[in-house]
CSV table of C-alpha atoms in Angstrom, one decimal:
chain,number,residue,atom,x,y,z
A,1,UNK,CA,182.1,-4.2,-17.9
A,2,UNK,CA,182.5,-7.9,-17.7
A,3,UNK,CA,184.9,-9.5,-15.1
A,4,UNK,CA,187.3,-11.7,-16.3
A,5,UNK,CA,190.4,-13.6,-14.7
A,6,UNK,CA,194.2,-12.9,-16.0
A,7,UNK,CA,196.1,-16.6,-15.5
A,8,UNK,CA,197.3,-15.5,-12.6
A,9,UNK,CA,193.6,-15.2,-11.1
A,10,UNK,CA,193.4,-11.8,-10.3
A,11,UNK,CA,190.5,-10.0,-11.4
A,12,UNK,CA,190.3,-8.1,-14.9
A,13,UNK,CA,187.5,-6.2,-15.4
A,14,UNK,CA,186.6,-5.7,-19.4
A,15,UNK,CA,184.5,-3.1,-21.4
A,16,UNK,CA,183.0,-5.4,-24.0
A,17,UNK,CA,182.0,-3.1,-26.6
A,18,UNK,CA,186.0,-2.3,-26.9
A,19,UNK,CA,186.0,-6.4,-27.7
A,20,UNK,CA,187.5,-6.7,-31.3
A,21,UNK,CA,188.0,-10.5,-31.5
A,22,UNK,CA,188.9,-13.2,-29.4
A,23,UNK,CA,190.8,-16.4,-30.2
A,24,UNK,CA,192.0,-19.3,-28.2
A,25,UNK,CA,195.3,-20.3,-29.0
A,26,UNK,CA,195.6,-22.6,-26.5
A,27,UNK,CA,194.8,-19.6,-23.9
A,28,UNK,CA,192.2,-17.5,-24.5
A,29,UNK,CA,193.4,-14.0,-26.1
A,30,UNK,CA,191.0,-11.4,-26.0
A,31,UNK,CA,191.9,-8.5,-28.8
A,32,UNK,CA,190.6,-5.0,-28.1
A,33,UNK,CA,189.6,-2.4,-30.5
A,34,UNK,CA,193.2,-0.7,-29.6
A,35,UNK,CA,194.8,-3.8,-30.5
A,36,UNK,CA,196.1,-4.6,-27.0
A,37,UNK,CA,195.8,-8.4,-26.5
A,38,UNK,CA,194.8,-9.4,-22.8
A,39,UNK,CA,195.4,-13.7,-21.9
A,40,UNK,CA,192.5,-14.6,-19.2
A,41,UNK,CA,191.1,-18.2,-17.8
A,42,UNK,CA,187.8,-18.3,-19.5
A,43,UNK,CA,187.1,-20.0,-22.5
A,44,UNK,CA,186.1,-18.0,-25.6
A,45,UNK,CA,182.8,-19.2,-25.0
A,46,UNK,CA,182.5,-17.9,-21.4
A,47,UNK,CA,183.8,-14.7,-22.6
A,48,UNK,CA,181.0,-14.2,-25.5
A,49,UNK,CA,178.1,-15.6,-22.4
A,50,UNK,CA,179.7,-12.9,-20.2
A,51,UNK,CA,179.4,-9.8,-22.9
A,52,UNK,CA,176.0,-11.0,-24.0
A,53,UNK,CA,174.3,-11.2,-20.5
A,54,UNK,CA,176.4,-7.8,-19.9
A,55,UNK,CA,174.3,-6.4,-23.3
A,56,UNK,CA,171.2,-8.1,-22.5
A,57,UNK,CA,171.5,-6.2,-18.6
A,58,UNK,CA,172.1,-2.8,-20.8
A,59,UNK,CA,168.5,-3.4,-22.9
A,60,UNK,CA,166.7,-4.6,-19.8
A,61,UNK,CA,167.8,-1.5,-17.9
A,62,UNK,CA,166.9,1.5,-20.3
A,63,UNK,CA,164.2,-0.7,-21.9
A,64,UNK,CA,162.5,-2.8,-19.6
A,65,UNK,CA,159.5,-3.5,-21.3
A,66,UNK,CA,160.7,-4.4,-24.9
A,67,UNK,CA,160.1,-7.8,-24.0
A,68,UNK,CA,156.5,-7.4,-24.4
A,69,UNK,CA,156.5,-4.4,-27.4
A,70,UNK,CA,158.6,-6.8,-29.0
A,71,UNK,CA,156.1,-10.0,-28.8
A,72,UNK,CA,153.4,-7.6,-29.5
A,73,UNK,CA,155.0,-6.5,-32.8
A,74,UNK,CA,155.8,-10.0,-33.9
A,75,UNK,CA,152.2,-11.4,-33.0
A,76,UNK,CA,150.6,-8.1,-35.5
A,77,UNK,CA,153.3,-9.3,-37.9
A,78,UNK,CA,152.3,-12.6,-38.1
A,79,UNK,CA,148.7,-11.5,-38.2
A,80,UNK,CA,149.2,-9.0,-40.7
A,81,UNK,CA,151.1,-11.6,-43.3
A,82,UNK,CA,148.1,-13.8,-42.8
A,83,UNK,CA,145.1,-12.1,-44.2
């Protein structure tokens, strides 16, 4: 869940894998899977920073070392396309 502000400044708390799109127009409308548009305060930008650090937390949680399979992986790949 990412927390968001309605224009009123409460609080609006967001699952952002139901995000479908979101457009400003001049407010930023967020567009759920169901189709229900919500208005909030943050730019579209701040909205796409909030569900990627909310993924990112996801990955790091059930898979806290992929950082370092991951560099692993890519240094054999590289080493493995040179010879």
């Amino acid at each position: 869940m990412i927390e968001l502000a309605r224009l009123n400044g409460h609080a609006l708390y967001i699952n952002a894998d139901l995000i479908k799109y979101i457009e400003a127009s001049p407010d930023t409308v967020i567009t759920l899977v169901t189709n229900e548009k919500i208005i909030v305060r943050e730019s579209c930008q701040q909205v796409i920073d909030l569900a990627h650090q909310y993924k990112a937390s996801l990955l790091r949680s059930t898979w806290p070392t992929a950082a370092d399979a991951l560099a692993a992986k890519f240094a054999h790949n590289i080493e493995e396309t040179s010879r």
